[in-house]
C-alpha cells in the first residue's frame, strides 16, 4: 500500500485529515471529509490476508440501518489498490474507557447491553453478524449506545471466527460485555489475537472454576439479579454455552425491560459532577441597576465568589454607596415586590416633618430641612433611595427589627 498522509484524497472524494487510534491490526484509521457530500466520515485503510473478507462483509453491513449501529457508507479500492472502508464517525466513549472510571451498576449494564443486543438483532434479521464484539466495539454517546465495526471487524477476524456460529458468537459476546461492565473481567474469547493491535489495552480474563466455567457473577457482584446471574452461568458454563442464548434476540428477551442509558448516573458518587445548587443572593445585587449575571460554577463544583461579594455577604456595603448608621442594616427583599407605602404628609399648616428614614422630626431638630420638609412640599429623599429601576427594594431596619417604610419611588406623587 502506497504511503498516505494528511491531505491525501482517495478516489477523488475522501480527503484524509487526521489519523486516529484503532485497536484493529493491519489497519489505519483516519478522520476524513467526504468532499462530495461535505460531511465528516471515518476512513479505515485495510491491509493483510483478510482485507478482501473485510471489504465483502463491510459491503453486506452497508445494507443494515439502525441508529445504534455505526453505518458503513462505502467500501472499495482505489487505482493504487488501497483498500478502504468508509463509515460514520465514531462518537462517544468506549466501554473500556467507561469501566476504567468505575464499574457500571447492574441497571446500566443491562441498558447498555440491551440496546446493543437490539441493534444486532436488526442486523441478524438481514443475515449480518458482528462476530467480533469486545469492549472497544461498544460506545455510549449521551443516552445512546453505538456499536462499531459491523462487517469490518468480523471480516478482519475471519481466521478466528470462520468456523463458528455467527449468531451464537454475537449472543455470547453480548453476555461477555454485560459481565465485563460489572466486573472489569472479560469472559469471552481471548482478545490477544492476531487481528487485535498489539498496543491495545486488553481486559483481564475472567476467573474460572475447577470445571472450566466462568466464576458466577454473584460471587463478584453483591445483590445481583438472579436472572442475570443465571444468564451468565448458562452462557459460560463448562459445556461452552450450549444452554445459553443462541442469538441477539435471546439476549434482548433475557434483559428486557431496561431503562434509559445514563452511564454518569451509574458511576460511583466521587466521579459524578456535583449538582447545581441555588445561587446565594448577595447584597451587591440589591444595589445593582440590573440583575447581576449568574455565577459560573467551576469544574470543582465550588461557587466562585469575588472579594466584593464575600465582603457584601458579611454585611458590608459595596463601594460607591454610603455607609449605613450603626443601628441600621440593609436587607434585600424579593425581586418584583412593590415599594413600601409612604407615610401620609402632615396636614396643611402642621409643623410635623419626617427625616430621611421616615421618622417624625420637629421643626428645628437635627435632620429637619425647612425647604425639603415644609408642609405640602414634594417628597425628597437621599441618593441611596433615589429611583433607578432597582430590581430589588432596599429598606432600612432598626436594630430592634421594627420595619420602617421607605419613601415613594415617584417624586412628587401623592401618598
Coordinates of C-alpha atoms in Angstrom, one line a residue:
X1 CA 0.0 0.0 0.0
X2 CA 1.4 3.4 -1.0
X3 CA 2.1 6.0 1.7
X4 CA -0.8 8.2 2.7
X5 CA -0.6 11.4 4.7
X6 CA -2.9 14.2 5.8
X7 CA -4.4 15.8 2.7
X8 CA -4.4 12.6 0.7
X9 CA -7.6 12.3 -1.3
X10 CA -8.9 8.8 -2.0
X11 CA -10.9 8.1 -5.2
X12 CA -11.2 11.9 -5.7
X13 CA -13.7 12.0 -2.9
X14 CA -12.4 11.3 0.6
X15 CA -9.8 13.7 2.0
X16 CA -7.8 12.3 4.9
X17 CA -7.4 14.9 7.6
X18 CA -6.0 13.3 10.8
X19 CA -5.0 9.8 11.8
X20 CA -6.9 8.4 14.8
X21 CA -6.4 5.3 17.0
X22 CA -7.8 1.9 16.3
X23 CA -7.5 -1.5 18.0
X24 CA -7.5 -3.4 14.7
X25 CA -4.2 -4.7 13.4
X26 CA -3.4 -4.3 9.8
X27 CA -5.4 -1.1 9.6
X28 CA -5.0 2.6 9.9
X29 CA -8.0 4.9 10.7
X30 CA -8.5 8.5 9.7
X31 CA -10.8 11.3 10.3
X32 CA -11.8 12.4 6.9
X33 CA -14.2 14.5 4.8
X34 CA -16.5 13.4 2.1
X35 CA -15.8 16.2 -0.5
X36 CA -18.9 15.4 -2.5
X37 CA -21.5 15.3 0.3
X38 CA -19.5 17.7 2.5
X39 CA -19.6 15.7 5.7
X40 CA -17.3 14.2 8.3
X41 CA -16.5 10.5 7.8
X42 CA -14.1 7.8 9.1
X43 CA -11.9 6.1 6.6
X44 CA -10.2 2.8 7.6
X45 CA -7.4 1.6 5.3
X46 CA -7.2 -2.2 5.4
X47 CA -4.3 -4.5 4.6
X48 CA -3.4 -8.0 5.4
X49 CA -4.6 -11.5 4.4
X50 CA -8.2 -10.8 5.3
X51 CA -8.6 -7.4 3.7
X52 CA -10.8 -9.0 1.0
X53 CA -13.1 -10.6 3.6
X54 CA -13.3 -7.3 5.4
X55 CA -14.5 -5.4 2.3
X56 CA -17.0 -8.1 1.4
X57 CA -18.5 -8.2 4.9
X58 CA -18.5 -4.4 5.1
X59 CA -20.5 -4.2 1.9
X60 CA -23.1 -6.5 3.3
X61 CA -23.2 -4.5 6.5
X62 CA -23.9 -1.3 4.5
X63 CA -27.4 -2.7 3.9
X64 CA -28.3 -2.5 7.6
X65 CA -29.6 0.7 9.0
X66 CA -30.1 1.3 12.7
X67 CA -29.3 4.5 14.7
X68 CA -27.4 2.3 17.2
X69 CA -25.1 0.8 14.6
X70 CA -22.3 2.9 13.1
X71 CA -23.3 2.7 9.4
X72 CA -21.0 1.6 6.6
X73 CA -21.1 4.2 3.9
X74 CA -18.7 2.9 1.3
X75 CA -16.1 0.1 0.7
X76 CA -13.7 -0.4 -2.1
X77 CA -10.2 0.1 -3.5
X78 CA -8.6 2.9 -5.5
X79 CA -6.4 2.8 -8.5
X80 CA -3.3 2.2 -6.3
X81 CA -5.1 -0.8 -4.7
X82 CA -5.6 1.0 -1.4
X83 CA -8.5 -0.8 0.2
X84 CA -10.7 1.3 2.4
X85 CA -14.0 1.2 4.4
X86 CA -15.8 4.4 5.0
X87 CA -18.2 4.7 8.0
X88 CA -19.9 7.3 10.1
X89 CA -17.5 9.0 12.6
X90 CA -17.0 7.1 15.9
X91 CA -18.5 9.3 18.7
X92 CA -19.0 8.8 22.4
X93 CA -16.9 6.8 25.0
X94 CA -15.9 3.2 24.6
X95 CA -16.9 0.7 27.2
X96 CA -13.3 0.3 28.0
X97 CA -13.0 3.9 29.0
X98 CA -16.2 3.8 31.0
X99 CA -15.1 0.9 33.1
X100 CA -11.7 2.5 33.6
X101 CA -13.6 5.2 35.5
X102 CA -15.7 2.8 37.6
X103 CA -17.7 -0.4 37.4
X104 CA -21.1 0.0 35.8
X105 CA -24.1 -0.9 38.0
X106 CA -26.5 -3.7 37.1
X107 CA -29.2 -1.5 35.7
X108 CA -27.0 0.5 33.4
X109 CA -25.1 -2.6 32.3
X110 CA -28.5 -4.2 31.4
X111 CA -29.5 -1.0 29.5
X112 CA -26.2 -0.8 27.5
X113 CA -26.1 -4.4 26.5
X114 CA -29.8 -4.5 25.9
X115 CA -29.5 -1.6 23.4
X116 CA -26.5 -3.3 21.7
X117 CA -28.4 -6.6 21.5
X118 CA -31.5 -4.9 20.0
X119 CA -29.3 -3.3 17.3
X120 CA -27.5 -6.5 16.5
X121 CA -30.9 -8.2 16.3
X122 CA -31.8 -5.9 13.4
X123 CA -28.6 -6.9 11.7
X124 CA -29.3 -10.6 12.4
X125 CA -32.6 -10.2 10.6
X126 CA -30.7 -9.2 7.5
X127 CA -28.3 -12.0 7.8
X128 CA -25.4 -9.8 9.0
X129 CA -23.4 -10.6 12.2
X130 CA -20.7 -8.8 14.1
X131 CA -18.7 -11.8 15.4
X132 CA -16.0 -9.6 17.0
X133 CA -17.7 -8.0 19.9
X134 CA -15.4 -6.6 22.6
X135 CA -15.4 -3.5 24.9
X136 CA -13.8 -1.3 22.2
X137 CA -16.7 -2.0 19.8
X138 CA -19.4 -0.6 22.1
X139 CA -19.7 3.2 22.8
X140 CA -22.0 5.4 24.8
X141 CA -22.8 8.8 23.3
X142 CA -25.0 10.7 25.7
X143 CA -28.1 8.4 26.2
X144 CA -27.4 6.4 23.1
X145 CA -25.4 3.2 22.6
X146 CA -23.3 2.9 19.4
X147 CA -21.9 -0.5 18.1
X148 CA -18.9 0.0 15.8
X149 CA -17.2 -2.3 13.4
X150 CA -20.2 -4.2 11.9
X151 CA -18.9 -6.1 9.0
X152 CA -15.4 -4.7 9.1
X153 CA -14.3 -6.2 12.4
X154 CA -15.7 -9.6 11.7
X155 CA -14.0 -9.7 8.3
X156 CA -10.6 -9.0 9.8
X157 CA -11.2 -11.7 12.4
X158 CA -12.2 -14.3 9.9
X159 CA -9.3 -16.5 10.8
X160 CA -10.7 -16.9 14.3
X161 CA -14.4 -16.9 13.6
X162 CA -14.7 -18.7 10.3
X163 CA -15.9 -22.0 11.7
X164 CA -18.1 -20.5 14.5
X165 CA -21.8 -19.9 14.6
X166 CA -22.0 -16.2 14.0
X167 CA -25.4 -15.6 15.7
X168 CA -24.3 -17.5 18.8
X169 CA -20.9 -15.7 18.8
X170 CA -22.8 -12.4 18.9
X171 CA -25.0 -13.7 21.8
X172 CA -22.0 -14.8 23.8
X173 CA -20.2 -11.6 23.1
X174 CA -23.2 -9.6 24.4
X175 CA -23.3 -11.5 27.6
X176 CA -19.5 -11.1 27.9
X177 CA -20.0 -7.3 27.6
X178 CA -22.5 -7.5 30.4
X179 CA -20.1 -9.4 32.7
X180 CA -17.2 -7.1 31.8
X181 CA -19.2 -3.9 32.5
X182 CA -19.9 -5.1 36.1
X183 CA -16.6 -6.8 36.9
X184 CA -13.9 -5.4 34.6
X185 CA -13.2 -9.1 33.7
X186 CA -13.6 -10.5 30.2
X187 CA -15.2 -14.0 29.9
X188 CA -15.4 -14.1 26.2
X189 CA -12.9 -15.3 23.5
X190 CA -9.2 -14.4 24.0
X191 CA -8.6 -10.9 22.8
X192 CA -4.8 -11.4 22.4
X193 CA -5.5 -12.4 18.9
X194 CA -3.6 -11.6 15.7
X195 CA -6.3 -9.2 14.4
X196 CA -6.1 -7.1 17.6
X197 CA -3.3 -4.4 17.6
X198 CA -0.5 -5.3 20.0
X199 CA -0.7 -1.9 21.8
X200 CA -4.4 -2.3 22.7
X201 CA -5.4 -2.4 26.3
X202 CA -6.7 -5.9 26.9
X203 CA -9.0 -6.6 29.8
X204 CA -8.1 -9.2 32.4
X205 CA -9.7 -12.6 31.7
X206 CA -12.4 -13.8 33.9
X207 CA -11.6 -16.3 36.6
X208 CA -12.5 -20.0 36.0
X209 CA -13.6 -22.6 38.5
X210 CA -12.3 -26.2 38.6
X211 CA -14.7 -27.3 35.9
X212 CA -13.6 -24.6 33.5
X213 CA -16.7 -22.5 33.9
X214 CA -16.5 -18.7 34.4
X215 CA -16.9 -17.6 38.0
X216 CA -20.5 -16.8 38.7
X217 CA -21.4 -13.1 38.6
X218 CA -23.0 -13.4 42.0
X219 CA -19.6 -14.2 43.5
X220 CA -18.2 -10.8 42.4
X221 CA -21.2 -8.5 42.4
X222 CA -23.4 -8.4 45.6
X223 CA -27.2 -8.5 45.3
X224 CA -27.1 -9.2 41.5
X225 CA -30.4 -10.2 39.9
X226 CA -30.8 -13.9 39.9
X227 CA -31.9 -14.0 36.3
X228 CA -28.8 -12.1 35.2
X229 CA -26.6 -14.4 37.2
X230 CA -28.3 -17.4 35.6
X231 CA -27.9 -15.9 32.1
X232 CA -24.1 -15.6 32.6
X233 CA -23.8 -19.1 34.1
X234 CA -25.6 -20.7 31.2
X235 CA -23.6 -18.8 28.6
X236 CA -20.1 -19.5 30.1
X237 CA -20.6 -22.9 31.7
X238 CA -18.2 -25.9 31.2
X239 CA -20.2 -27.0 28.1
X240 CA -19.3 -24.0 26.1
X241 CA -22.6 -22.2 26.4
X242 CA -24.9 -24.9 24.8
X243 CA -27.7 -23.9 27.2
X244 CA -27.2 -20.2 26.8
X245 CA -28.7 -17.7 24.3
X246 CA -28.3 -18.6 20.6
X247 CA -28.7 -15.2 19.0
X248 CA -29.1 -11.5 19.9
X249 CA -32.8 -11.8 20.1
X250 CA -32.4 -14.2 23.0
X251 CA -30.3 -11.8 24.9
X252 CA -32.7 -9.0 24.2
X253 CA -35.5 -11.1 25.7
X254 CA -33.5 -12.0 28.7
X255 CA -32.5 -8.4 29.6
X256 CA -35.8 -6.7 28.9
X257 CA -37.1 -4.4 30.2
X258 CA -34.3 -1.8 30.8
X259 CA -34.3 1.9 31.4
X260 CA -32.6 4.9 29.9
X261 CA -28.9 4.7 29.3
X262 CA -27.1 7.2 31.5
X263 CA -23.6 6.0 32.4
X264 CA -22.8 9.0 34.6
X265 CA -25.7 8.0 36.9
X266 CA -24.2 4.6 37.3
X267 CA -20.7 5.6 38.3
X268 CA -19.6 6.0 41.9
X269 CA -20.5 9.2 43.6
X270 CA -16.9 10.5 43.8
X271 CA -16.6 10.7 40.0
X272 CA -20.0 12.3 39.3
X273 CA -20.4 16.1 38.8
X274 CA -21.8 18.0 41.8
X275 CA -25.5 19.0 41.3
X276 CA -26.2 22.7 40.7
X277 CA -27.4 24.3 43.9
X278 CA -29.4 27.5 44.4
X279 CA -27.5 30.7 44.0
X280 CA -27.0 32.8 47.1
X281 CA -28.2 36.4 46.9
X282 CA -25.5 39.0 47.8
X283 CA -26.2 42.5 49.0
X284 CA -24.4 43.7 45.9
X285 CA -27.3 42.5 43.8
X286 CA -29.6 44.7 45.8
X287 CA -27.8 47.8 44.8
X288 CA -27.2 46.8 41.1
X289 CA -29.1 48.7 38.4
X290 CA -29.7 45.4 36.6
X291 CA -29.9 41.8 37.7
X292 CA -26.4 40.5 38.5
X293 CA -25.2 37.9 36.0
X294 CA -25.3 34.3 37.2
X295 CA -22.1 32.9 38.7
X296 CA -20.5 30.2 36.7
X297 CA -19.6 27.0 38.5
X298 CA -16.0 25.7 38.0
X299 CA -15.3 22.1 37.4
X300 CA -14.6 21.5 41.1
X301 CA -18.2 22.3 41.9
X302 CA -17.4 25.2 44.2
X303 CA -19.0 28.6 43.5
X304 CA -16.6 31.3 42.6
X305 CA -17.1 34.3 44.7
X306 CA -15.3 37.7 44.4
X307 CA -13.8 39.6 47.3
X308 CA -16.6 42.2 46.9
X309 CA -19.3 39.5 47.2
X310 CA -17.6 38.0 50.2
X311 CA -17.5 41.4 51.9
X312 CA -21.1 42.0 51.0
X313 CA -22.1 38.7 52.4
X314 CA -20.5 39.7 55.7
X315 CA -22.8 42.8 55.9
X316 CA -20.6 45.4 54.2
X317 CA -22.0 47.9 51.7
X318 CA -20.4 47.8 48.1
X319 CA -18.1 50.6 47.2
X320 CA -19.7 53.8 46.0
X321 CA -22.6 53.7 48.4
X322 CA -22.9 55.5 51.7
X323 CA -22.2 53.6 54.9
X324 CA -25.4 52.9 57.0
X325 CA -25.7 54.2 60.5
X326 CA -24.6 51.9 63.2
X327 CA -28.1 50.9 64.3
X328 CA -29.4 50.2 60.8
X329 CA -28.8 47.3 58.4
X330 CA -29.9 47.0 54.8
X331 CA -31.9 43.9 53.8
X332 CA -32.7 43.0 50.2
X333 CA -36.3 41.9 49.5
X334 CA -37.6 39.6 46.8
X335 CA -37.4 40.7 43.2
X336 CA -40.7 42.3 42.0
X337 CA -42.1 43.3 45.4
X338 CA -43.8 46.7 45.5
X339 CA -42.2 49.5 47.4
X340 CA -43.5 50.1 50.9
X341 CA -46.1 52.9 51.1
X342 CA -45.0 56.4 52.2
X343 CA -46.4 57.8 55.4
X344 CA -49.1 60.4 54.6
X345 CA -47.8 64.0 54.8
X346 CA -48.9 66.2 57.7
X347 CA -52.0 68.3 57.2
X348 CA -51.5 71.8 55.8
X349 CA -50.2 74.2 58.4
X350 CA -48.8 71.5 60.6
X351 CA -45.2 71.7 61.8
X352 CA -44.6 68.0 61.7
X353 CA -41.9 66.7 59.2
X354 CA -40.0 63.4 58.6
X355 CA -36.3 62.7 58.4
X356 CA -34.6 60.7 55.7
X357 CA -35.7 57.4 57.3
X358 CA -39.3 58.4 57.6
X359 CA -39.2 59.2 61.3
X360 CA -41.1 62.2 62.8
X361 CA -38.9 65.3 63.2
X362 CA -40.0 68.5 64.8
X363 CA -39.2 71.8 63.3
X364 CA -35.7 72.9 64.3
X365 CA -34.5 69.4 65.3
X366 CA -31.4 67.9 63.6
X367 CA -32.4 66.4 60.3
X368 CA -35.2 68.9 59.6
X369 CA -34.7 70.9 56.5
X370 CA -37.2 73.8 56.0
X371 CA -37.2 73.7 52.2
X372 CA -37.4 69.9 52.0
X373 CA -39.9 69.1 54.7
X374 CA -42.1 72.2 54.7
X375 CA -45.8 71.3 54.8
X376 CA -47.1 70.5 51.3
X377 CA -43.6 70.4 49.7
X378 CA -42.8 67.5 47.3
X379 CA -41.3 64.5 49.0
X380 CA -37.5 64.3 48.7
X381 CA -35.1 61.5 49.8
X382 CA -31.4 60.8 49.8
X383 CA -29.5 59.5 46.7
X384 CA -29.3 55.9 48.0
X385 CA -33.1 55.7 47.8
X386 CA -33.5 57.6 44.5
X387 CA -35.5 55.7 41.9
X388 CA -33.3 54.0 39.3
X389 CA -35.2 50.9 38.3
X390 CA -33.5 48.8 41.1
X391 CA -34.7 45.2 40.7
X392 CA -34.8 44.7 44.4
X393 CA -36.2 47.0 47.1
X394 CA -33.8 48.2 49.8
X395 CA -35.4 49.1 53.1
X396 CA -33.9 50.3 56.4
X397 CA -34.5 48.3 59.5
X398 CA -33.7 49.3 63.1
X399 CA -31.7 47.1 65.3
X400 CA -35.0 46.5 67.2
X401 CA -36.1 44.7 63.9
X402 CA -39.1 47.2 63.5
X403 CA -39.7 47.6 59.8
X404 CA -39.7 51.2 58.5
X405 CA -41.4 52.2 55.3
X406 CA -39.2 53.9 52.7
X407 CA -40.3 57.0 50.6
X408 CA -42.2 56.5 47.4
X409 CA -40.0 55.9 44.3
X410 CA -42.0 58.5 42.4
X411 CA -41.0 62.1 43.5
X412 CA -44.0 64.4 44.0
X413 CA -46.5 61.5 44.0
X414 CA -49.3 61.9 46.4
X415 CA -49.3 59.5 49.3

